[in-house]
Amino acid sequence: MVDSETLTPLHESNQEIEVSVVIPCLNEAQSVGICVKKARNTLKRLGICGEVVVADNGSTDASAAIAECEGARIVHQPVRGYGSAYLAGIGAAQGKYIIMGDADDTYDFSNLEPFITPLRDGFDFVIGSRFQGNIHPGAMSWSHRYVGNPILSGILNLFFGAGISDSHCGMRSFTRDAFERMKLQTLGMEFASEMVMRAIKGRLKVLEIPIDYYPRKGESKLNSFRDAWRHLRFMLLYSPTYLFLIPGTLLFLLGLLCTFLLLPGPVKIGGHAYDVHVMTVTSLLTLLGYQILHVGIYAKTYALRCGFEERDRFISGLYQIFNLERGLVVGGILFLFGFAMDARIAYQWVQSGFGPLDQIRPAILASVFMVLGVQTFFSAFFLSLLGIETQNSSSLSSHRKIDP
């Protein structure tokens, strides 16, 4: 039974809600009521016009009923997923500022002020750091504390320059405007990574603050390896520069350089001779790197078209100098150059009376140029199609305001 004081509305019907506390919930009957009560009492103590929204993600226990009894507004989201629940809850929230946190009582909803004050002072996004704060005994396993979270946060910082010590902390706050600018889309656990990545890419004003982290009540919903892979997979897909462009460029340049070095004849290094067998491998590296490089360009163009990125200087520069005709010309020149090399070798073979001919190295290089030409030729068509989509998307987006 809940006392009447707890159920007192936190705002009048005609008042504008300043803060919405959004809590996703899936079978958290042991703790969701505690979280709701703490959040409501804190808002009341601070004199803030607010609300608590619980996004129930298909609980089969009494979680929703308990949260409602404690004064929360319930939003039902049958589509399972961490991100799915948050998107529904945040979408239904009415506050100018949003505070999000889990329903397992690991985060302290009695201490909301550090997440509100920075937003009032002009910050767009505030994220807690368990590592800069206090992780209570039993709250986090050693593998998460010393392996999983540091590695994933390190990768995110490397790829996106976030400079955040705990990118997967679940307690955060942000303005309504920031949420709309982030345009979050993912439905699973990778929602946490997407939020930080979009905040950084959108150049939001971000602040990280130390928090306490407590042992959870009830059974954990985390699957360490599956969830870690989903975070890593999304970060890689969201950063084609590191997944495709850098590896592709390095492979292409390394393979092409080694292929030309081996063209005159065997190369001796450290007493070992490297001959046509190695040249065959380096030619394959050249082609592989070129293909990966093209996939990276496709991926970045697709990301722009789908709204994962607002702008990209590399792609913008590429499409300023690229068009279908130029791509076809470059592809044709590469192919004809390789074909001419092969034709010269064939002519020498005929002149020698179809006898033995030591022209393996030039034949390998000729094959590389021909394949590069074919790849460039057909990639020109595909990039032209993607470019048309991108230009159309840009013309449409030019009619709406996009903040830097």
Coordinates of C-alpha atoms in Angstrom, one line a residue, residues 130-131 141-158 164-169 228:
R130 CA 30.7 4.7 -12.7
F131 CA 34.4 4.5 -13.0
S141 CA 31.6 -8.2 -12.4
W142 CA 35.4 -8.0 -12.8
S143 CA 35.1 -8.9 -16.5
H144 CA 32.8 -5.9 -17.1
R145 CA 34.8 -3.6 -14.9
Y146 CA 38.3 -4.3 -16.2
V147 CA 37.7 -5.8 -19.6
G148 CA 34.4 -5.2 -21.4
N149 CA 33.5 -1.7 -20.5
P150 CA 37.1 -0.2 -20.8
I151 CA 37.6 -1.9 -24.2
L152 CA 34.3 -0.8 -25.6
S153 CA 34.7 2.7 -24.2
G154 CA 38.2 2.9 -25.6
I155 CA 37.1 1.8 -29.1
L156 CA 34.3 4.4 -29.0
N157 CA 36.7 7.1 -27.9
L158 CA 39.2 6.1 -30.7
I164 CA 34.2 9.5 -22.1
S165 CA 35.4 7.1 -19.4
D166 CA 32.1 5.1 -19.2
S167 CA 30.3 5.2 -22.5
H168 CA 27.8 2.4 -21.4
C169 CA 26.6 4.0 -18.2
A228 CA 29.2 -6.6 -26.2

